[in-house]
Amino acid sequence: MFRPSLNGLPVVVLSNNDGCAIARSNEAKALGIAMGAPWFQIRHLAEEAGLVALSANFALYGDLSDRMMSLAAGLGPHQEIYSIDESFIDLSGVRGDLVARSHKIRSRILQWVGIPCGIGIGATKTLAKLAKLANHVAKTAERKPGIYPDHLAQVCDLSKLTQNELDAVLTATPVNEVWGVGRQISKQLTAAGVTTVLDLVRLDPAMVKRRWSVVLERTVRELQGTPCIDLDHTPAPKKEIACTRSFGHPVTELSTLAEAVTEFASRAAVKLHWCWCSSAPAPFDEIRSTAAPSMCRFAGQLRIRRSSWKRPWQVCGPSTNLVSTTPRLV
């Protein structure tokens, strides 16, 4: 968006402290860069393949997400923001050609925000997610012509397909692309001879519940067109708050680790303070001064046994992820 010269180049966005790759362009994926790959393991590709690494800007991403979601809300009366780049919209009662309406909204998002997106339409949330850019059909139809019909690119409405066309689409889609089918379940399904989405759709939901779980049973019913997952109009309150960073070098001193844990716990307390406040949040430094006393008490309760520090703390390589504790303040 801001650097058009990067179009066509392998680009990755790195996590906090440039620890690992959290976003990849298609060209970067073609180089075999996996999601979450540590930067020190792929650094050599910068010279060998022209890989461009950019630091993350989460404040900017949040602002762009808000703009995109506000425009996407024009599709229907109710919207569930599922993640920073994805939402579900209820199209019940919306008249007219939904595909044409979706193309207009997509063009508006691209023109006003500068972000290309994909829209999937289905009778259930699982079918809609299967169709959209973030999952499979619309994305693959646009990027890999020949696998899916061309008219499914960018905006894919599975409800408009004939039964033969729908079966062909489901046959061309691997079962691991279904929302809710994780890596382990995918392996079990493949071992049972269920390799495509069409194979999964044809399973008996009652048998799926007995052999696997009620969650997979809901997924099968959703793929068969029976809504089982309602639209969440009110976001659930957060159950955890985290502040994570990556060390740029091995940490061998207890004092350094304790200082980092205290800092991250303090930042987590600031996020907790924002959740409690109904008004606009105050600047970080101002809140930090009020949160510091309680977090000092929390830090004093941390139990770090020195016996576990007989050896330097070093995991995998020069870039080590530190997962912060999640304080529970009473």
Tab-separated table of C-alpha atoms in Angstrom:
chain	number	residue	atom	x	y	z
A	1	MET	CA	0.000	0.000	0.000
A	2	PHE	CA	2.687	2.485	1.050
A	3	ARG	CA	5.531	0.923	-0.954
A	4	PRO	CA	4.259	-0.255	-4.365
A	5	SER	CA	7.844	-1.051	-5.345
A	6	LEU	CA	7.577	-4.186	-3.166
A	7	ASN	CA	4.932	-5.733	-5.426
A	8	GLY	CA	6.222	-8.982	-6.844
A	9	LEU	CA	9.040	-9.287	-4.292
A	10	PRO	CA	9.282	-11.839	-1.461
A	11	VAL	CA	8.275	-9.891	1.664
A	12	VAL	CA	7.812	-10.965	5.280
A	13	VAL	CA	6.599	-9.005	8.289
A	14	LEU	CA	8.412	-9.777	11.516
A	15	SER	CA	7.011	-9.993	15.022
A	16	ASN	CA	7.928	-7.820	17.977
A	17	ASN	CA	11.684	-7.272	18.200
A	18	ASP	CA	11.919	-8.817	14.708
A	19	GLY	CA	11.861	-12.326	16.116
A	20	CYS	CA	9.954	-14.368	13.523
A	21	ALA	CA	7.863	-14.086	10.359
A	22	ILE	CA	4.178	-13.495	11.089
A	23	ALA	CA	3.050	-12.532	7.573
A	24	ARG	CA	4.334	-13.591	4.155
A	25	SER	CA	3.712	-12.563	0.584
A	26	ASN	CA	3.022	-15.234	-2.025
A	27	GLU	CA	6.581	-14.846	-3.287
A	28	ALA	CA	7.908	-15.444	0.235
A	29	LYS	CA	5.741	-18.540	0.590
A	30	ALA	CA	7.179	-19.823	-2.682
A	31	LEU	CA	10.632	-19.692	-1.064
A	32	GLY	CA	9.435	-22.188	1.532
A	33	ILE	CA	9.222	-19.722	4.421
A	34	ALA	CA	6.874	-21.140	7.041
A	35	MET	CA	4.610	-19.104	9.279
A	36	GLY	CA	6.496	-18.267	12.468
A	37	ALA	CA	9.906	-19.038	10.991
A	38	PRO	CA	12.636	-17.408	13.129
A	39	TRP	CA	14.354	-14.535	11.376
A	40	PHE	CA	17.844	-15.859	12.074
A	41	GLN	CA	16.943	-19.021	10.117
A	42	ILE	CA	15.757	-17.194	6.993
A	43	ARG	CA	18.079	-14.188	7.125
A	44	HIS	CA	20.293	-15.679	4.401
A	45	LEU	CA	17.412	-15.398	1.899
A	46	ALA	CA	17.762	-11.607	1.992
A	47	GLU	CA	20.988	-11.920	0.001
A	48	GLU	CA	20.261	-15.121	-1.878
A	49	ALA	CA	16.677	-14.440	-3.022
A	50	GLY	CA	16.087	-10.736	-2.375
A	51	LEU	CA	13.850	-11.326	0.647
A	52	VAL	CA	12.571	-8.085	2.194
A	53	ALA	CA	11.852	-8.105	5.933
A	54	LEU	CA	9.721	-5.381	7.513
A	55	SER	CA	9.071	-4.653	11.178
A	56	ALA	CA	5.467	-4.871	12.346
A	57	ASN	CA	3.352	-1.781	12.963
A	58	PHE	CA	0.371	-3.045	14.944
A	59	ALA	CA	-1.106	0.394	15.565
A	60	LEU	CA	-1.320	0.966	11.809
A	61	TYR	CA	-2.775	-2.507	11.225
A	62	GLY	CA	-5.477	-1.855	13.806
A	63	ASP	CA	-6.437	1.432	12.181
A	64	LEU	CA	-6.626	-0.136	8.711
A	65	SER	CA	-8.675	-2.995	10.125
A	66	ASP	CA	-11.197	-0.567	11.624
A	67	ARG	CA	-11.569	1.182	8.256
A	68	MET	CA	-12.027	-2.080	6.389
A	69	MET	CA	-14.574	-3.421	8.881
A	70	SER	CA	-16.635	-0.239	8.753
A	71	LEU	CA	-16.888	-0.545	4.958
A	72	ALA	CA	-17.565	-4.285	5.026
A	73	ALA	CA	-20.446	-3.669	7.432
A	74	GLY	CA	-22.324	-2.174	4.483
A	75	LEU	CA	-22.991	-5.685	3.185
A	76	GLY	CA	-25.656	-6.490	5.768
A	77	PRO	CA	-27.425	-5.459	8.970
A	78	HIS	CA	-25.324	-7.464	11.450
A	79	GLN	CA	-21.564	-7.969	11.635
A	80	GLU	CA	-19.315	-10.160	13.786
A	81	ILE	CA	-15.678	-9.049	13.739
A	82	TYR	CA	-13.889	-12.386	13.964
A	83	SER	CA	-10.284	-11.183	13.813
A	84	ILE	CA	-8.196	-8.219	12.720
A	85	ASP	CA	-8.713	-9.109	9.049
A	86	GLU	CA	-11.920	-11.133	8.996
A	87	SER	CA	-15.589	-10.698	9.812
A	88	PHE	CA	-18.913	-12.472	9.359
A	89	ILE	CA	-21.919	-10.515	8.093
A	90	ASP	CA	-25.556	-11.596	8.244
A	91	LEU	CA	-27.162	-11.209	4.809
A	92	SER	CA	-30.657	-12.210	5.931
A	93	GLY	CA	-33.243	-9.926	4.356
A	94	VAL	CA	-30.764	-8.273	1.974
A	95	ARG	CA	-32.362	-7.995	-1.451
A	96	GLY	CA	-30.814	-7.925	-4.887
A	97	ASP	CA	-27.764	-9.599	-6.387
A	98	LEU	CA	-25.490	-10.415	-3.448
A	99	VAL	CA	-22.505	-11.157	-5.696
A	100	ALA	CA	-22.743	-7.777	-7.442
A	101	ARG	CA	-23.211	-6.059	-4.071
A	102	SER	CA	-20.145	-7.861	-2.716
A	103	HIS	CA	-18.044	-6.829	-5.703
A	104	LYS	CA	-19.012	-3.185	-5.103
A	105	ILE	CA	-18.053	-3.394	-1.422
A	106	ARG	CA	-14.773	-5.084	-2.331
A	107	SER	CA	-13.961	-2.377	-4.876
A	108	ARG	CA	-14.801	0.307	-2.324
A	109	ILE	CA	-12.468	-1.251	0.264
A	110	LEU	CA	-9.699	-1.479	-2.313
A	111	GLN	CA	-10.194	2.141	-3.408
A	112	TRP	CA	-10.683	3.754	0.003
A	113	VAL	CA	-8.382	1.631	2.146
A	114	GLY	CA	-6.028	0.103	-0.405
A	115	ILE	CA	-6.461	-3.470	0.807
A	116	PRO	CA	-7.531	-6.294	-1.553
A	117	CYS	CA	-9.935	-8.712	0.063
A	118	GLY	CA	-12.058	-11.720	-0.754
A	119	ILE	CA	-15.696	-12.365	0.068
A	120	GLY	CA	-17.261	-15.780	0.547
A	121	ILE	CA	-21.010	-16.321	0.699
A	122	GLY	CA	-22.586	-19.464	2.081
A	123	ALA	CA	-25.606	-20.775	3.946
A	124	THR	CA	-23.535	-21.238	7.115
A	125	LYS	CA	-20.454	-19.658	8.674
A	126	THR	CA	-18.325	-22.698	7.810
A	127	LEU	CA	-19.372	-22.601	4.143
A	128	ALA	CA	-18.816	-18.848	3.986
A	129	LYS	CA	-15.367	-19.207	5.532
A	130	LEU	CA	-14.515	-22.024	3.148
A	131	ALA	CA	-15.362	-19.746	0.241
A	132	LYS	CA	-13.602	-16.567	1.316
A	133	LEU	CA	-10.107	-15.289	0.642
A	134	ALA	CA	-8.749	-16.081	4.097
A	135	ASN	CA	-9.561	-19.733	3.541
A	136	HIS	CA	-9.512	-21.291	0.118
A	137	VAL	CA	-11.829	-21.056	-2.869
A	138	ALA	CA	-11.812	-17.347	-3.721
A	139	LYS	CA	-8.079	-17.119	-3.014
A	140	THR	CA	-7.104	-20.155	-5.072
A	141	ALA	CA	-9.413	-19.307	-7.963
A	142	GLU	CA	-7.684	-15.944	-8.330
A	143	ARG	CA	-4.074	-16.994	-7.701
A	144	LYS	CA	-4.088	-20.449	-9.328
A	145	PRO	CA	-6.392	-20.389	-12.361
A	146	GLY	CA	-7.659	-23.765	-13.482
A	147	ILE	CA	-8.337	-25.351	-10.092
A	148	TYR	CA	-11.657	-23.566	-9.558
A	149	PRO	CA	-13.983	-21.760	-12.010
A	150	ASP	CA	-12.834	-18.219	-12.796
A	151	HIS	CA	-16.109	-16.645	-11.705
A	152	LEU	CA	-15.428	-17.739	-8.113
A	153	ALA	CA	-12.382	-15.463	-7.828
A	154	GLN	CA	-12.578	-12.522	-5.396
A	155	VAL	CA	-16.261	-13.133	-4.580
A	156	CYS	CA	-17.427	-16.728	-4.200
A	157	ASP	CA	-21.104	-17.503	-3.607
A	158	LEU	CA	-21.444	-21.221	-3.001
A	159	SER	CA	-25.224	-20.925	-2.723
A	160	LYS	CA	-25.491	-20.006	-6.420
A	161	LEU	CA	-23.723	-23.138	-7.652
A	162	THR	CA	-25.552	-26.143	-9.009
A	163	GLN	CA	-25.136	-29.398	-7.117
A	164	ASN	CA	-22.638	-30.700	-9.688
A	165	GLU	CA	-20.621	-27.470	-9.550
A	166	LEU	CA	-20.633	-27.510	-5.752
A	167	ASP	CA	-19.519	-31.148	-5.685
A	168	ALA	CA	-16.671	-30.304	-8.067
A	169	VAL	CA	-15.533	-27.439	-5.829
A	170	LEU	CA	-15.688	-29.577	-2.697
A	171	THR	CA	-13.816	-32.388	-4.441
A	172	ALA	CA	-11.002	-30.003	-5.396
A	173	THR	CA	-10.676	-28.747	-1.810
A	174	PRO	CA	-8.520	-30.715	0.674
A	175	VAL	CA	-10.194	-31.550	3.969
A	176	ASN	CA	-7.555	-29.675	5.977
A	177	GLU	CA	-8.833	-26.390	4.492
A	178	VAL	CA	-12.087	-26.634	6.446
A	179	TRP	CA	-12.542	-24.251	9.352
A	180	GLY	CA	-12.325	-26.296	12.549
A	181	VAL	CA	-10.367	-29.214	11.085
A	182	GLY	CA	-6.949	-29.020	12.706
A	183	ARG	CA	-3.757	-30.855	11.900
A	184	GLN	CA	-4.407	-33.889	14.094
A	185	ILE	CA	-8.043	-34.286	13.045
A	186	SER	CA	-6.960	-33.914	9.418
A	187	LYS	CA	-4.492	-36.788	9.815
A	188	GLN	CA	-7.185	-38.966	11.382
A	189	LEU	CA	-9.652	-38.159	8.619
A	190	THR	CA	-7.078	-38.873	5.930
A	191	ALA	CA	-6.272	-42.219	7.559
A	192	ALA	CA	-10.001	-42.997	7.454
A	193	GLY	CA	-10.129	-42.215	3.727
A	194	VAL	CA	-11.645	-38.737	4.075
A	195	THR	CA	-9.323	-36.604	1.962
A	196	THR	CA	-11.597	-33.968	0.404
A	197	VAL	CA	-14.340	-31.708	1.697
A	198	LEU	CA	-16.880	-33.688	-0.327
A	199	ASP	CA	-15.854	-36.847	1.540
A	200	LEU	CA	-16.401	-35.005	4.821
A	201	VAL	CA	-19.814	-33.671	3.736
A	202	ARG	CA	-21.023	-37.180	2.921
A	203	LEU	CA	-20.253	-38.520	6.406
A	204	ASP	CA	-23.068	-39.252	8.853
A	205	PRO	CA	-22.998	-36.540	11.562
A	206	ALA	CA	-24.032	-39.022	14.269
A	207	MET	CA	-21.118	-41.302	13.353
A	208	VAL	CA	-18.754	-38.327	13.348
A	209	LYS	CA	-19.906	-37.418	16.858
A	210	ARG	CA	-19.325	-40.962	18.121
A	211	ARG	CA	-15.921	-41.400	16.478
A	212	TRP	CA	-14.495	-37.900	16.816
A	213	SER	CA	-16.306	-35.117	18.683
A	214	VAL	CA	-19.401	-32.955	18.793
A	215	VAL	CA	-17.321	-30.077	17.428
A	216	LEU	CA	-16.529	-31.969	14.222
A	217	GLU	CA	-20.174	-33.052	14.049
A	218	ARG	CA	-21.195	-29.372	13.981
A	219	THR	CA	-18.663	-28.757	11.245
A	220	VAL	CA	-20.138	-31.551	9.118
A	221	ARG	CA	-23.668	-30.261	9.645
A	222	GLU	CA	-22.572	-26.744	8.717
A	223	LEU	CA	-20.967	-28.065	5.532
A	224	GLN	CA	-24.263	-29.818	4.779
A	225	GLY	CA	-26.061	-26.460	5.051
A	226	THR	CA	-27.478	-26.652	8.588
A	227	PRO	CA	-26.480	-23.586	10.676
A	228	CYS	CA	-24.960	-24.661	13.996
A	229	ILE	CA	-22.777	-21.650	14.825
A	230	ASP	CA	-24.654	-18.430	15.496
A	231	LEU	CA	-23.416	-14.974	14.647
A	232	ASP	CA	-21.812	-13.422	17.723
A	233	HIS	CA	-23.158	-9.871	17.859
A	234	THR	CA	-21.474	-9.034	21.182
A	235	PRO	CA	-17.773	-9.875	21.523
A	236	ALA	CA	-17.043	-11.992	24.578
A	237	PRO	CA	-14.916	-10.361	27.277
A	238	LYS	CA	-11.229	-11.198	27.169
A	239	LYS	CA	-10.219	-14.192	29.278
A	240	GLU	CA	-6.525	-13.422	29.161
A	241	ILE	CA	-4.186	-10.530	28.501
A	242	ALA	CA	-0.640	-11.045	27.267
A	243	CYS	CA	2.388	-8.986	26.340
A	244	THR	CA	5.001	-10.939	24.385
A	245	ARG	CA	8.366	-10.049	22.923
A	246	SER	CA	11.411	-11.878	21.548
A	247	PHE	CA	14.956	-11.566	22.809
A	248	GLY	CA	17.464	-10.587	20.174
A	249	HIS	CA	20.199	-12.583	21.906
A	250	PRO	CA	20.510	-15.427	24.437
A	251	VAL	CA	19.669	-14.450	28.018
A	252	THR	CA	22.078	-15.877	30.567
A	253	GLU	CA	21.469	-13.667	33.611
A	254	LEU	CA	18.551	-14.021	36.011
A	255	SER	CA	18.415	-10.286	36.628
A	256	THR	CA	17.908	-9.602	32.913
A	257	LEU	CA	15.039	-12.062	32.711
A	258	ALA	CA	13.423	-10.706	35.893
A	259	GLU	CA	13.623	-7.175	34.513
A	260	ALA	CA	11.956	-8.255	31.264
A	261	VAL	CA	9.184	-10.169	33.044
A	262	THR	CA	8.474	-7.184	35.280
A	263	GLU	CA	8.323	-4.830	32.291
A	264	PHE	CA	5.999	-7.093	30.335
A	265	ALA	CA	3.765	-7.686	33.344
A	266	SER	CA	3.510	-3.932	33.790
A	267	ARG	CA	2.462	-3.517	30.163
A	268	ALA	CA	-0.109	-6.298	30.601
A	269	ALA	CA	-1.492	-4.357	33.573
A	270	VAL	CA	-1.881	-1.308	31.335
A	271	LYS	CA	-3.937	-3.360	28.874
A	272	LEU	CA	-6.048	-4.599	31.785
A	273	HIS	CA	-6.565	-0.999	32.895
A	274	TRP	CA	-7.800	-0.090	29.407
A	275	CYS	CA	-10.347	-2.938	29.553
A	276	TRP	CA	-11.699	-1.575	32.828
A	277	CYS	CA	-11.941	2.016	31.635
A	278	SER	CA	-15.060	2.959	29.726
A	279	SER	CA	-13.540	6.235	28.590
A	280	ALA	CA	-10.639	6.749	26.185
A	281	PRO	CA	-7.350	5.323	27.491
A	282	ALA	CA	-4.759	7.650	28.900
A	283	PRO	CA	-1.201	7.733	27.549
A	284	PHE	CA	0.968	4.764	28.471
A	285	ASP	CA	3.359	6.686	30.705
A	286	GLU	CA	0.492	8.189	32.714
A	287	ILE	CA	-1.186	4.823	33.350
A	288	ARG	CA	2.135	3.150	33.970
A	289	SER	CA	2.752	5.352	37.009
A	290	THR	CA	-0.551	4.223	38.559
A	291	ALA	CA	-0.057	0.568	37.653
A	292	ALA	CA	3.532	0.391	38.880
A	293	PRO	CA	2.830	-0.108	42.637
A	294	SER	CA	0.432	-3.017	42.121
A	295	MET	CA	2.718	-4.582	39.541
A	296	CYS	CA	5.667	-4.243	41.872
A	297	ARG	CA	3.708	-6.290	44.389
A	298	PHE	CA	2.935	-8.804	41.636
A	299	ALA	CA	6.574	-8.970	40.600
A	300	GLY	CA	7.534	-9.569	44.200
A	301	GLN	CA	5.347	-12.676	44.221
A	302	LEU	CA	7.144	-14.260	41.275
A	303	ARG	CA	8.944	-17.403	42.268
A	304	ILE	CA	12.074	-17.972	40.202
A	305	ARG	CA	14.221	-20.760	41.486
A	306	ARG	CA	17.894	-20.131	41.060
A	307	SER	CA	18.509	-23.876	40.877
A	308	SER	CA	17.012	-23.840	37.396
A	309	TRP	CA	19.626	-21.308	36.324
A	310	LYS	CA	22.700	-23.446	36.670
A	311	ARG	CA	22.942	-23.413	32.893
A	312	PRO	CA	22.491	-20.403	30.604
A	313	TRP	CA	18.980	-19.980	29.282
A	314	GLN	CA	19.268	-20.544	25.567
A	315	VAL	CA	16.706	-22.147	23.314
A	316	CYS	CA	17.114	-22.971	19.620
A	317	GLY	CA	19.288	-20.031	18.645
A	318	PRO	CA	19.910	-16.332	18.913
A	319	SER	CA	16.220	-15.427	18.733
A	320	THR	CA	14.262	-16.842	21.661
A	321	ASN	CA	10.574	-16.200	22.327
A	322	LEU	CA	9.626	-14.997	25.789
A	323	VAL	CA	6.027	-15.645	26.709
A	324	SER	CA	4.910	-13.257	29.398
A	325	THR	CA	2.955	-14.283	32.423
A	326	THR	CA	-0.690	-13.299	32.584
A	327	PRO	CA	-1.257	-11.594	35.933
A	328	ARG	CA	-4.501	-12.024	37.778
A	329	LEU	CA	-5.050	-8.913	39.815
A	330	VAL	CA	-7.561	-8.998	42.656
